[in-house]
């Protein structure tokens, strides 16, 4: 289990760095968007189980995902309102913004505040419930795949509140993550040399890029340039990263900073819109408005937040992240 957790830490570290960088106007943003959110949904599928009762899963995930969602969505709304007031800008329609938080729970309705990234939490909460229900309906993997694919395709036709649409869209990624973990993490690597698997996954990635460039993806808005290519592309990148960190780069994942960033993913995910904005202002102020300068500033601030959390884990704001 320790070995499993170590390489998962590495994946989470790479994923959260990609999230932070993806929200800057960098040369890598299009590439990052094509796989970074699928990565986190697939990671969620690694250790999901259906042995416990549904009410246990719902209670645990509600406390882990939805409580932070509500707390930090309203904090984001308050901070956004304060910012608009201090800058003398027009205020938002706060009735609509509150409705967006408690009813819609998607990016399209959260995008006016610093809580725009929080659509991920209700989507993951519902996606995990949908996964549990499908697993209970049938143990036949073919039938499961048909159901997951149907829910995935249905999400493009619906515009449902409470994050349901995004939940339907992400459940197939959770399922794929579980399949990859079960078949790739241990037994599969014992049967096929890791170097071959690494080359094959890289070959798929290179071929798609050579023939089609980077498949455009924005999961928050359900914008897939090509559903099949998007799935193959993101899955291939995850497989490549799993093999890379598990088999060829073990020293990297033992670093304490990697584990600290991986353990603080929730905090980093929630706060990076603020730190990115601060980094943008600082870079402009000092006259070095380059993406790599802003990245360095925001990563430095985020690391400071993690150090503060390590020393104050019982603070109200840190209890939920």
PDB file of C-alpha atoms in Angstrom:
ATOM      1  CA  UNK A   1       0.000   0.000   0.000  1.00  0.00           C
ATOM      2  CA  UNK A   2       2.872   2.384   0.798  1.00  0.00           C
ATOM      3  CA  UNK A   3       4.277   1.891  -2.709  1.00  0.00           C
ATOM      4  CA  UNK A   4       0.847   2.441  -4.239  1.00  0.00           C
ATOM      5  CA  UNK A   5       0.328   5.635  -2.284  1.00  0.00           C
ATOM      6  CA  UNK A   6       3.758   6.968  -3.209  1.00  0.00           C
ATOM      7  CA  UNK A   7       3.226   6.918  -6.951  1.00  0.00           C
ATOM      8  CA  UNK A   8      -0.324   8.231  -6.521  1.00  0.00           C
ATOM      9  CA  UNK A   9       1.216  11.137  -4.582  1.00  0.00           C
ATOM     10  CA  UNK A  10       3.379  11.843  -7.616  1.00  0.00           C
ATOM     11  CA  UNK A  11       0.364  11.806  -9.923  1.00  0.00           C
ATOM     12  CA  UNK A  12      -1.553  14.178  -7.654  1.00  0.00           C
ATOM     13  CA  UNK A  13       1.446  16.506  -7.457  1.00  0.00           C
ATOM     14  CA  UNK A  14       1.772  16.664 -11.245  1.00  0.00           C
ATOM     15  CA  UNK A  15      -1.993  17.090 -11.555  1.00  0.00           C
ATOM     16  CA  UNK A  16      -2.270  20.035  -9.175  1.00  0.00           C
ATOM     17  CA  UNK A  17       0.718  21.794 -10.771  1.00  0.00           C
ATOM     18  CA  UNK A  18      -1.050  21.323 -14.114  1.00  0.00           C
ATOM     19  CA  UNK A  19      -4.252  22.838 -12.690  1.00  0.00           C
ATOM     20  CA  UNK A  20      -2.412  25.908 -11.437  1.00  0.00           C
ATOM     21  CA  UNK A  21      -0.469  26.372 -14.679  1.00  0.00           C
ATOM     22  CA  UNK A  22      -3.520  25.682 -16.822  1.00  0.00           C
ATOM     23  CA  UNK A  23      -5.285  28.758 -15.465  1.00  0.00           C
ATOM     24  CA  UNK A  24      -2.452  31.015 -16.626  1.00  0.00           C
ATOM     25  CA  UNK A  25      -2.136  32.071 -20.237  1.00  0.00           C
ATOM     26  CA  UNK A  26       0.859  29.837 -20.841  1.00  0.00           C
ATOM     27  CA  UNK A  27       1.973  27.997 -23.999  1.00  0.00           C
ATOM     28  CA  UNK A  28       0.926  24.750 -22.303  1.00  0.00           C
ATOM     29  CA  UNK A  29      -2.652  25.625 -21.307  1.00  0.00           C
ATOM     30  CA  UNK A  30      -4.338  23.885 -24.245  1.00  0.00           C
ATOM     31  CA  UNK A  31      -2.312  20.731 -23.658  1.00  0.00           C
ATOM     32  CA  UNK A  32      -2.952  20.786 -19.906  1.00  0.00           C
ATOM     33  CA  UNK A  33      -6.702  21.235 -20.333  1.00  0.00           C
ATOM     34  CA  UNK A  34      -6.804  18.131 -22.530  1.00  0.00           C
ATOM     35  CA  UNK A  35      -6.034  15.809 -19.587  1.00  0.00           C
ATOM     36  CA  UNK A  36      -5.722  17.510 -16.189  1.00  0.00           C
ATOM     37  CA  UNK A  37      -9.357  17.242 -15.024  1.00  0.00           C
ATOM     38  CA  UNK A  38      -9.806  13.692 -16.404  1.00  0.00           C
ATOM     39  CA  UNK A  39      -6.654  12.837 -14.429  1.00  0.00           C
ATOM     40  CA  UNK A  40      -8.254  13.838 -11.124  1.00  0.00           C
ATOM     41  CA  UNK A  41     -11.510  12.020 -11.870  1.00  0.00           C
ATOM     42  CA  UNK A  42      -9.581   8.883 -12.830  1.00  0.00           C
ATOM     43  CA  UNK A  43      -7.441   9.195  -9.689  1.00  0.00           C
ATOM     44  CA  UNK A  44     -10.649   9.267  -7.671  1.00  0.00           C
ATOM     45  CA  UNK A  45     -11.546   5.916  -9.172  1.00  0.00           C
ATOM     46  CA  UNK A  46      -8.314   4.267  -8.014  1.00  0.00           C
ATOM     47  CA  UNK A  47      -9.424   3.513  -4.459  1.00  0.00           C
ATOM     48  CA  UNK A  48     -13.211   3.760  -4.678  1.00  0.00           C
ATOM     49  CA  UNK A  49     -15.031   0.736  -3.257  1.00  0.00           C
ATOM     50  CA  UNK A  50     -18.634  -0.427  -3.220  1.00  0.00           C
ATOM     51  CA  UNK A  51     -18.411  -2.783  -0.249  1.00  0.00           C
ATOM     52  CA  UNK A  52     -19.744  -0.274   2.294  1.00  0.00           C
ATOM     53  CA  UNK A  53     -23.425   0.806   2.349  1.00  0.00           C
ATOM     54  CA  UNK A  54     -24.393   3.689   0.057  1.00  0.00           C
ATOM     55  CA  UNK A  55     -25.287   5.942   2.994  1.00  0.00           C
ATOM     56  CA  UNK A  56     -21.714   5.549   4.296  1.00  0.00           C
ATOM     57  CA  UNK A  57     -20.251   6.645   0.950  1.00  0.00           C
ATOM     58  CA  UNK A  58     -22.684   9.570   0.684  1.00  0.00           C
ATOM     59  CA  UNK A  59     -21.969  10.780   4.223  1.00  0.00           C
ATOM     60  CA  UNK A  60     -18.200  10.450   3.870  1.00  0.00           C
ATOM     61  CA  UNK A  61     -18.048  12.129   0.455  1.00  0.00           C
ATOM     62  CA  UNK A  62     -20.500  14.862   1.439  1.00  0.00           C
ATOM     63  CA  UNK A  63     -18.238  15.851   4.339  1.00  0.00           C
ATOM     64  CA  UNK A  64     -15.120  15.551   2.182  1.00  0.00           C
ATOM     65  CA  UNK A  65     -16.423  17.253  -0.970  1.00  0.00           C
ATOM     66  CA  UNK A  66     -19.695  19.104  -0.499  1.00  0.00           C
ATOM     67  CA  UNK A  67     -18.998  20.753   2.855  1.00  0.00           C
ATOM     68  CA  UNK A  68     -15.825  22.396   1.449  1.00  0.00           C
ATOM     69  CA  UNK A  69     -17.797  23.255  -1.704  1.00  0.00           C
ATOM     70  CA  UNK A  70     -20.433  25.227   0.204  1.00  0.00           C
ATOM     71  CA  UNK A  71     -17.987  26.852   2.621  1.00  0.00           C
ATOM     72  CA  UNK A  72     -15.544  28.047  -0.004  1.00  0.00           C
ATOM     73  CA  UNK A  73     -18.186  28.955  -2.584  1.00  0.00           C
ATOM     74  CA  UNK A  74     -19.671  31.471  -0.154  1.00  0.00           C
ATOM     75  CA  UNK A  75     -16.218  32.665   0.888  1.00  0.00           C
ATOM     76  CA  UNK A  76     -15.439  33.191  -2.816  1.00  0.00           C
ATOM     77  CA  UNK A  77     -18.664  35.152  -3.224  1.00  0.00           C
ATOM     78  CA  UNK A  78     -17.865  37.403  -0.256  1.00  0.00           C
ATOM     79  CA  UNK A  79     -14.298  38.050  -1.409  1.00  0.00           C
ATOM     80  CA  UNK A  80     -15.463  38.774  -4.973  1.00  0.00           C
ATOM     81  CA  UNK A  81     -18.079  41.227  -3.671  1.00  0.00           C
ATOM     82  CA  UNK A  82     -15.460  42.945  -1.521  1.00  0.00           C
ATOM     83  CA  UNK A  83     -13.049  43.169  -4.449  1.00  0.00           C
ATOM     84  CA  UNK A  84     -15.683  44.691  -6.734  1.00  0.00           C
ATOM     85  CA  UNK A  85     -16.627  47.201  -4.028  1.00  0.00           C
ATOM     86  CA  UNK A  86     -13.044  48.297  -3.364  1.00  0.00           C
ATOM     87  CA  UNK A  87     -12.328  48.663  -7.092  1.00  0.00           C
ATOM     88  CA  UNK A  88     -15.560  50.578  -7.689  1.00  0.00           C
ATOM     89  CA  UNK A  89     -16.837  48.047 -10.202  1.00  0.00           C
ATOM     90  CA  UNK A  90     -20.496  47.063 -10.750  1.00  0.00           C
ATOM     91  CA  UNK A  91     -21.722  44.517  -8.230  1.00  0.00           C
ATOM     92  CA  UNK A  92     -23.069  41.116  -9.197  1.00  0.00           C
ATOM     93  CA  UNK A  93     -26.666  39.984  -8.845  1.00  0.00           C
ATOM     94  CA  UNK A  94     -26.097  38.225  -5.548  1.00  0.00           C
ATOM     95  CA  UNK A  95     -29.458  36.481  -5.514  1.00  0.00           C
ATOM     96  CA  UNK A  96     -28.435  34.763  -8.748  1.00  0.00           C
ATOM     97  CA  UNK A  97     -24.986  34.017  -7.382  1.00  0.00           C
ATOM     98  CA  UNK A  98     -26.384  32.355  -4.258  1.00  0.00           C
ATOM     99  CA  UNK A  99     -28.790  30.389  -6.472  1.00  0.00           C
ATOM    100  CA  UNK A 100     -25.825  29.321  -8.578  1.00  0.00           C
ATOM    101  CA  UNK A 101     -24.055  27.970  -5.498  1.00  0.00           C
ATOM    102  CA  UNK A 102     -26.947  26.055  -3.945  1.00  0.00           C
ATOM    103  CA  UNK A 103     -28.872  25.028  -7.065  1.00  0.00           C
ATOM    104  CA  UNK A 104     -26.795  24.895 -10.250  1.00  0.00           C
ATOM    105  CA  UNK A 105     -23.327  24.036  -8.897  1.00  0.00           C
ATOM    106  CA  UNK A 106     -21.628  24.169 -12.307  1.00  0.00           C
ATOM    107  CA  UNK A 107     -18.899  26.266 -13.881  1.00  0.00           C
ATOM    108  CA  UNK A 108     -21.256  28.243 -16.112  1.00  0.00           C
ATOM    109  CA  UNK A 109     -23.022  29.633 -13.038  1.00  0.00           C
ATOM    110  CA  UNK A 110     -19.988  29.865 -10.725  1.00  0.00           C
ATOM    111  CA  UNK A 111     -17.644  31.599 -13.154  1.00  0.00           C
ATOM    112  CA  UNK A 112     -18.361  35.139 -11.886  1.00  0.00           C
ATOM    113  CA  UNK A 113     -16.559  34.581  -8.577  1.00  0.00           C
ATOM    114  CA  UNK A 114     -13.342  33.040  -7.290  1.00  0.00           C
ATOM    115  CA  UNK A 115     -15.327  29.848  -6.799  1.00  0.00           C
ATOM    116  CA  UNK A 116     -15.329  29.052 -10.520  1.00  0.00           C
ATOM    117  CA  UNK A 117     -13.103  25.979 -10.052  1.00  0.00           C
ATOM    118  CA  UNK A 118     -15.353  24.465  -7.386  1.00  0.00           C
ATOM    119  CA  UNK A 119     -17.709  22.859  -9.946  1.00  0.00           C
ATOM    120  CA  UNK A 120     -15.338  19.897  -9.697  1.00  0.00           C
ATOM    121  CA  UNK A 121     -16.468  19.005  -6.153  1.00  0.00           C
ATOM    122  CA  UNK A 122     -20.218  18.377  -6.693  1.00  0.00           C
ATOM    123  CA  UNK A 123     -19.398  16.695 -10.017  1.00  0.00           C
ATOM    124  CA  UNK A 124     -17.043  14.292  -8.256  1.00  0.00           C
ATOM    125  CA  UNK A 125     -19.503  13.766  -5.393  1.00  0.00           C
ATOM    126  CA  UNK A 126     -22.294  12.743  -7.770  1.00  0.00           C
ATOM    127  CA  UNK A 127     -19.973  10.850 -10.110  1.00  0.00           C
ATOM    128  CA  UNK A 128     -18.878   8.613  -7.253  1.00  0.00           C
ATOM    129  CA  UNK A 129     -22.497   7.953  -6.285  1.00  0.00           C
ATOM    130  CA  UNK A 130     -23.392   7.099  -9.896  1.00  0.00           C
ATOM    131  CA  UNK A 131     -20.400   4.756 -10.013  1.00  0.00           C
ATOM    132  CA  UNK A 132     -21.536   3.025  -6.816  1.00  0.00           C
ATOM    133  CA  UNK A 133     -25.067   2.541  -8.168  1.00  0.00           C
ATOM    134  CA  UNK A 134     -23.890   1.126 -11.490  1.00  0.00           C
ATOM    135  CA  UNK A 135     -21.531  -1.292  -9.732  1.00  0.00           C
ATOM    136  CA  UNK A 136     -24.425  -2.489  -7.593  1.00  0.00           C
ATOM    137  CA  UNK A 137     -26.712  -2.950 -10.609  1.00  0.00           C
ATOM    138  CA  UNK A 138     -24.360  -5.324 -12.424  1.00  0.00           C
ATOM    139  CA  UNK A 139     -20.946  -6.955 -12.045  1.00  0.00           C
ATOM    140  CA  UNK A 140     -20.690  -7.556 -15.789  1.00  0.00           C
ATOM    141  CA  UNK A 141     -17.938  -5.235 -17.019  1.00  0.00           C
ATOM    142  CA  UNK A 142     -19.334  -5.065 -20.551  1.00  0.00           C
ATOM    143  CA  UNK A 143     -22.767  -4.032 -19.289  1.00  0.00           C
ATOM    144  CA  UNK A 144     -21.155  -1.575 -16.901  1.00  0.00           C
ATOM    145  CA  UNK A 145     -19.205  -0.009 -19.749  1.00  0.00           C
ATOM    146  CA  UNK A 146     -22.416   0.327 -21.788  1.00  0.00           C
ATOM    147  CA  UNK A 147     -24.148   2.049 -18.861  1.00  0.00           C
ATOM    148  CA  UNK A 148     -21.215   4.379 -18.202  1.00  0.00           C
ATOM    149  CA  UNK A 149     -20.957   5.273 -21.900  1.00  0.00           C
ATOM    150  CA  UNK A 150     -24.712   5.937 -22.015  1.00  0.00           C
ATOM    151  CA  UNK A 151     -24.549   8.238 -18.977  1.00  0.00           C
ATOM    152  CA  UNK A 152     -21.543   9.994 -20.497  1.00  0.00           C
ATOM    153  CA  UNK A 153     -23.302  10.612 -23.818  1.00  0.00           C
ATOM    154  CA  UNK A 154     -26.518  11.608 -22.045  1.00  0.00           C
ATOM    155  CA  UNK A 155     -24.670  14.371 -20.209  1.00  0.00           C
ATOM    156  CA  UNK A 156     -24.185  16.239 -23.496  1.00  0.00           C
ATOM    157  CA  UNK A 157     -27.958  16.356 -24.018  1.00  0.00           C
ATOM    158  CA  UNK A 158     -28.985  17.559 -20.556  1.00  0.00           C
ATOM    159  CA  UNK A 159     -28.668  20.751 -18.552  1.00  0.00           C
ATOM    160  CA  UNK A 160     -29.580  19.630 -15.059  1.00  0.00           C
ATOM    161  CA  UNK A 161     -29.015  21.483 -11.759  1.00  0.00           C
ATOM    162  CA  UNK A 162     -27.113  20.369  -8.644  1.00  0.00           C
ATOM    163  CA  UNK A 163     -24.074  19.439 -10.715  1.00  0.00           C
ATOM    164  CA  UNK A 164     -25.892  16.386 -12.090  1.00  0.00           C
ATOM    165  CA  UNK A 165     -24.854  16.980 -15.693  1.00  0.00           C
ATOM    166  CA  UNK A 166     -21.157  17.131 -14.787  1.00  0.00           C
ATOM    167  CA  UNK A 167     -21.606  14.126 -12.508  1.00  0.00           C
ATOM    168  CA  UNK A 168     -22.994  12.083 -15.398  1.00  0.00           C
ATOM    169  CA  UNK A 169     -20.123  13.221 -17.578  1.00  0.00           C
ATOM    170  CA  UNK A 170     -17.351  12.358 -15.135  1.00  0.00           C
ATOM    171  CA  UNK A 171     -18.515   8.895 -14.021  1.00  0.00           C
ATOM    172  CA  UNK A 172     -16.949   7.191 -17.041  1.00  0.00           C
ATOM    173  CA  UNK A 173     -13.591   8.701 -16.076  1.00  0.00           C
ATOM    174  CA  UNK A 174     -13.962   7.318 -12.537  1.00  0.00           C
ATOM    175  CA  UNK A 175     -14.746   3.887 -14.012  1.00  0.00           C
ATOM    176  CA  UNK A 176     -11.718   4.057 -16.325  1.00  0.00           C
ATOM    177  CA  UNK A 177      -9.519   5.045 -13.385  1.00  0.00           C
ATOM    178  CA  UNK A 178     -10.670   2.001 -11.423  1.00  0.00           C
ATOM    179  CA  UNK A 179     -10.016  -0.308 -14.382  1.00  0.00           C
ATOM    180  CA  UNK A 180      -6.550   1.158 -14.920  1.00  0.00           C
ATOM    181  CA  UNK A 181      -5.659   0.817 -11.257  1.00  0.00           C
ATOM    182  CA  UNK A 182      -6.860  -2.788 -11.043  1.00  0.00           C
ATOM    183  CA  UNK A 183      -5.118  -3.906 -14.222  1.00  0.00           C
ATOM    184  CA  UNK A 184      -2.115  -1.631 -14.550  1.00  0.00           C
ATOM    185  CA  UNK A 185      -0.910  -0.924 -11.054  1.00  0.00           C
ATOM    186  CA  UNK A 186       0.236  -4.426 -10.156  1.00  0.00           C
ATOM    187  CA  UNK A 187      -0.440  -7.630 -12.100  1.00  0.00           C
ATOM    188  CA  UNK A 188      -0.261  -6.122 -15.561  1.00  0.00           C
ATOM    189  CA  UNK A 189       3.189  -4.711 -14.962  1.00  0.00           C
ATOM    190  CA  UNK A 190       4.377  -8.135 -13.877  1.00  0.00           C
ATOM    191  CA  UNK A 191       3.369  -9.659 -17.222  1.00  0.00           C
ATOM    192  CA  UNK A 192       4.596  -6.998 -19.618  1.00  0.00           C
ATOM    193  CA  UNK A 193       7.803  -5.062 -19.330  1.00  0.00           C
ATOM    194  CA  UNK A 194       7.206  -1.522 -18.131  1.00  0.00           C
ATOM    195  CA  UNK A 195       9.423  -0.068 -20.839  1.00  0.00           C
ATOM    196  CA  UNK A 196       7.206  -1.609 -23.551  1.00  0.00           C
ATOM    197  CA  UNK A 197       4.038  -0.264 -21.953  1.00  0.00           C
ATOM    198  CA  UNK A 198       5.642   3.152 -21.606  1.00  0.00           C
ATOM    199  CA  UNK A 199       6.633   3.180 -25.277  1.00  0.00           C
ATOM    200  CA  UNK A 200       3.166   2.049 -26.367  1.00  0.00           C
ATOM    201  CA  UNK A 201       1.359   4.733 -24.382  1.00  0.00           C
ATOM    202  CA  UNK A 202       3.783   7.373 -25.642  1.00  0.00           C
ATOM    203  CA  UNK A 203       3.267   6.070 -29.190  1.00  0.00           C
ATOM    204  CA  UNK A 204      -0.499   6.573 -28.893  1.00  0.00           C
ATOM    205  CA  UNK A 205      -0.011  10.090 -27.556  1.00  0.00           C
ATOM    206  CA  UNK A 206       2.477  10.981 -30.290  1.00  0.00           C
ATOM    207  CA  UNK A 207       0.277   9.493 -33.030  1.00  0.00           C
ATOM    208  CA  UNK A 208      -2.789  11.439 -31.940  1.00  0.00           C
ATOM    209  CA  UNK A 209      -0.766  14.638 -31.721  1.00  0.00           C
ATOM    210  CA  UNK A 210       0.859  14.059 -35.112  1.00  0.00           C
ATOM    211  CA  UNK A 211      -2.457  13.325 -36.837  1.00  0.00           C
ATOM    212  CA  UNK A 212      -4.794  15.610 -34.934  1.00  0.00           C
ATOM    213  CA  UNK A 213      -2.730  17.911 -32.673  1.00  0.00           C
ATOM    214  CA  UNK A 214      -3.984  18.199 -29.078  1.00  0.00           C
ATOM    215  CA  UNK A 215      -7.660  17.176 -28.755  1.00  0.00           C
ATOM    216  CA  UNK A 216      -9.401  20.213 -27.269  1.00  0.00           C
ATOM    217  CA  UNK A 217     -11.168  19.533 -23.981  1.00  0.00           C
ATOM    218  CA  UNK A 218     -12.911  21.691 -21.389  1.00  0.00           C
ATOM    219  CA  UNK A 219     -14.696  19.378 -18.959  1.00  0.00           C
ATOM    220  CA  UNK A 220     -16.201  22.260 -17.000  1.00  0.00           C
ATOM    221  CA  UNK A 221     -18.260  23.215 -20.072  1.00  0.00           C
ATOM    222  CA  UNK A 222     -18.490  19.671 -21.520  1.00  0.00           C
ATOM    223  CA  UNK A 223     -16.604  20.776 -24.621  1.00  0.00           C
ATOM    224  CA  UNK A 224     -14.976  17.756 -26.265  1.00  0.00           C
ATOM    225  CA  UNK A 225     -13.465  18.287 -29.712  1.00  0.00           C
ATOM    226  CA  UNK A 226     -13.687  14.547 -30.412  1.00  0.00           C
ATOM    227  CA  UNK A 227     -15.114  12.299 -27.694  1.00  0.00           C
ATOM    228  CA  UNK A 228     -13.177   9.170 -28.726  1.00  0.00           C
ATOM    229  CA  UNK A 229      -9.878  10.970 -29.203  1.00  0.00           C
ATOM    230  CA  UNK A 230     -10.329  12.884 -25.955  1.00  0.00           C
ATOM    231  CA  UNK A 231     -10.865   9.640 -24.061  1.00  0.00           C
ATOM    232  CA  UNK A 232      -7.926   7.802 -25.669  1.00  0.00           C
ATOM    233  CA  UNK A 233      -5.637  10.809 -25.291  1.00  0.00           C
ATOM    234  CA  UNK A 234      -6.316  11.442 -21.591  1.00  0.00           C
ATOM    235  CA  UNK A 235      -6.240   7.736 -20.704  1.00  0.00           C
ATOM    236  CA  UNK A 236      -2.941   7.272 -22.545  1.00  0.00           C
ATOM    237  CA  UNK A 237      -1.401  10.187 -20.649  1.00  0.00           C
ATOM    238  CA  UNK A 238      -2.526   8.717 -17.329  1.00  0.00           C
ATOM    239  CA  UNK A 239      -1.111   5.292 -18.223  1.00  0.00           C
ATOM    240  CA  UNK A 240       2.161   6.917 -19.273  1.00  0.00           C
ATOM    241  CA  UNK A 241       2.377   8.828 -15.977  1.00  0.00           C
ATOM    242  CA  UNK A 242       1.478   5.777 -13.873  1.00  0.00           C
ATOM    243  CA  UNK A 243       4.224   3.651 -15.432  1.00  0.00           C
ATOM    244  CA  UNK A 244       6.698   6.517 -15.397  1.00  0.00           C
ATOM    245  CA  UNK A 245       6.334   7.268 -11.687  1.00  0.00           C
ATOM    246  CA  UNK A 246       5.780   3.715 -10.520  1.00  0.00           C
ATOM    247  CA  UNK A 247       8.619   2.096 -12.393  1.00  0.00           C
ATOM    248  CA  UNK A 248      11.156   4.643 -13.575  1.00  0.00           C
ATOM    249  CA  UNK A 249      11.203   7.625 -11.253  1.00  0.00           C
ATOM    250  CA  UNK A 250      10.917   6.266  -7.731  1.00  0.00           C
ATOM    251  CA  UNK A 251      13.250   8.793  -6.107  1.00  0.00           C
ATOM    252  CA  UNK A 252      10.974  11.647  -7.157  1.00  0.00           C
ATOM    253  CA  UNK A 253       7.952  10.385  -5.235  1.00  0.00           C
ATOM    254  CA  UNK A 254       9.818   9.974  -1.933  1.00  0.00           C
ATOM    255  CA  UNK A 255      10.421  13.704  -1.584  1.00  0.00           C
ATOM    256  CA  UNK A 256       8.559  15.178   1.385  1.00  0.00           C
ATOM    257  CA  UNK A 257       7.483  18.229  -0.624  1.00  0.00           C
ATOM    258  CA  UNK A 258       5.769  15.968  -3.154  1.00  0.00           C
ATOM    259  CA  UNK A 259       3.823  14.227  -0.410  1.00  0.00           C
ATOM    260  CA  UNK A 260       2.912  17.534   1.207  1.00  0.00           C
ATOM    261  CA  UNK A 261       1.565  18.959  -2.051  1.00  0.00           C
ATOM    262  CA  UNK A 262      -0.278  15.722  -2.820  1.00  0.00           C
ATOM    263  CA  UNK A 263      -1.868  15.665   0.642  1.00  0.00           C
ATOM    264  CA  UNK A 264      -2.868  19.328   0.276  1.00  0.00           C
ATOM    265  CA  UNK A 265      -4.510  18.975  -3.127  1.00  0.00           C
ATOM    266  CA  UNK A 266      -7.901  20.195  -1.878  1.00  0.00           C
ATOM    267  CA  UNK A 267      -6.423  23.342  -0.333  1.00  0.00           C
ATOM    268  CA  UNK A 268      -4.357  24.053  -3.445  1.00  0.00           C
ATOM    269  CA  UNK A 269      -7.301  23.451  -5.757  1.00  0.00           C
ATOM    270  CA  UNK A 270      -9.541  25.834  -3.805  1.00  0.00           C
ATOM    271  CA  UNK A 271      -7.028  28.634  -3.224  1.00  0.00           C
ATOM    272  CA  UNK A 272      -5.117  28.742  -6.514  1.00  0.00           C
ATOM    273  CA  UNK A 273      -7.585  31.156  -8.202  1.00  0.00           C
ATOM    274  CA  UNK A 274      -6.737  33.696  -5.475  1.00  0.00           C
ATOM    275  CA  UNK A 275      -2.983  33.105  -5.598  1.00  0.00           C
ATOM    276  CA  UNK A 276      -3.003  33.218  -9.390  1.00  0.00           C
ATOM    277  CA  UNK A 277      -4.719  36.600  -9.229  1.00  0.00           C
ATOM    278  CA  UNK A 278      -2.215  37.857  -6.650  1.00  0.00           C
ATOM    279  CA  UNK A 279       0.664  36.577  -8.803  1.00  0.00           C
ATOM    280  CA  UNK A 280      -0.784  38.371 -11.815  1.00  0.00           C
ATOM    281  CA  UNK A 281      -0.968  41.683  -9.913  1.00  0.00           C
ATOM    282  CA  UNK A 282       2.564  41.331  -8.516  1.00  0.00           C
ATOM    283  CA  UNK A 283       4.036  40.440 -11.917  1.00  0.00           C
ATOM    284  CA  UNK A 284       2.350  43.443 -13.487  1.00  0.00           C
ATOM    285  CA  UNK A 285       3.516  45.714 -10.682  1.00  0.00           C
ATOM    286  CA  UNK A 286       7.177  44.734 -11.000  1.00  0.00           C
ATOM    287  CA  UNK A 287       7.084  44.772 -14.792  1.00  0.00           C
ATOM    288  CA  UNK A 288       7.692  41.048 -15.338  1.00  0.00           C
ATOM    289  CA  UNK A 289       4.325  39.948 -16.683  1.00  0.00           C
ATOM    290  CA  UNK A 290       5.454  36.535 -17.930  1.00  0.00           C
ATOM    291  CA  UNK A 291       3.625  33.272 -17.262  1.00  0.00           C
ATOM    292  CA  UNK A 292       6.665  31.584 -15.679  1.00  0.00           C
ATOM    293  CA  UNK A 293       7.137  34.525 -13.287  1.00  0.00           C
ATOM    294  CA  UNK A 294       3.477  34.349 -12.266  1.00  0.00           C
ATOM    295  CA  UNK A 295       3.758  30.588 -11.867  1.00  0.00           C
ATOM    296  CA  UNK A 296       6.749  30.944  -9.562  1.00  0.00           C
ATOM    297  CA  UNK A 297       4.929  33.530  -7.434  1.00  0.00           C
ATOM    298  CA  UNK A 298       1.716  31.542  -7.100  1.00  0.00           C
ATOM    299  CA  UNK A 299       3.570  28.285  -6.337  1.00  0.00           C
ATOM    300  CA  UNK A 300       5.543  30.101  -3.645  1.00  0.00           C
ATOM    301  CA  UNK A 301       2.368  31.444  -2.037  1.00  0.00           C
ATOM    302  CA  UNK A 302       0.663  28.050  -2.260  1.00  0.00           C
ATOM    303  CA  UNK A 303       3.652  26.376  -0.630  1.00  0.00           C
ATOM    304  CA  UNK A 304       3.491  28.927   2.176  1.00  0.00           C
ATOM    305  CA  UNK A 305      -0.193  28.079   2.665  1.00  0.00           C
ATOM    306  CA  UNK A 306       0.690  24.394   2.909  1.00  0.00           C
ATOM    307  CA  UNK A 307       3.320  25.140   5.564  1.00  0.00           C
ATOM    308  CA  UNK A 308       0.765  27.155   7.531  1.00  0.00           C
ATOM    309  CA  UNK A 309      -1.705  24.296   7.242  1.00  0.00           C
ATOM    310  CA  UNK A 310       0.896  21.819   8.510  1.00  0.00           C
ATOM    311  CA  UNK A 311       1.263  23.879  11.681  1.00  0.00           C
ATOM    312  CA  UNK A 312      -2.411  24.744  12.134  1.00  0.00           C
ATOM    313  CA  UNK A 313      -4.391  21.702  11.041  1.00  0.00           C
ATOM    314  CA  UNK A 314      -7.169  22.412  13.539  1.00  0.00           C
ATOM    315  CA  UNK A 315      -7.919  25.901  12.276  1.00  0.00           C
ATOM    316  CA  UNK A 316     -11.499  26.171  11.025  1.00  0.00           C
ATOM    317  CA  UNK A 317     -10.542  26.830   7.417  1.00  0.00           C
ATOM    318  CA  UNK A 318      -8.018  23.968   7.330  1.00  0.00           C
ATOM    319  CA  UNK A 319     -10.298  21.318   8.859  1.00  0.00           C
ATOM    320  CA  UNK A 320     -12.058  20.862   5.531  1.00  0.00           C
ATOM    321  CA  UNK A 321      -9.086  20.897   3.160  1.00  0.00           C
TER     322      UNK A 321
END
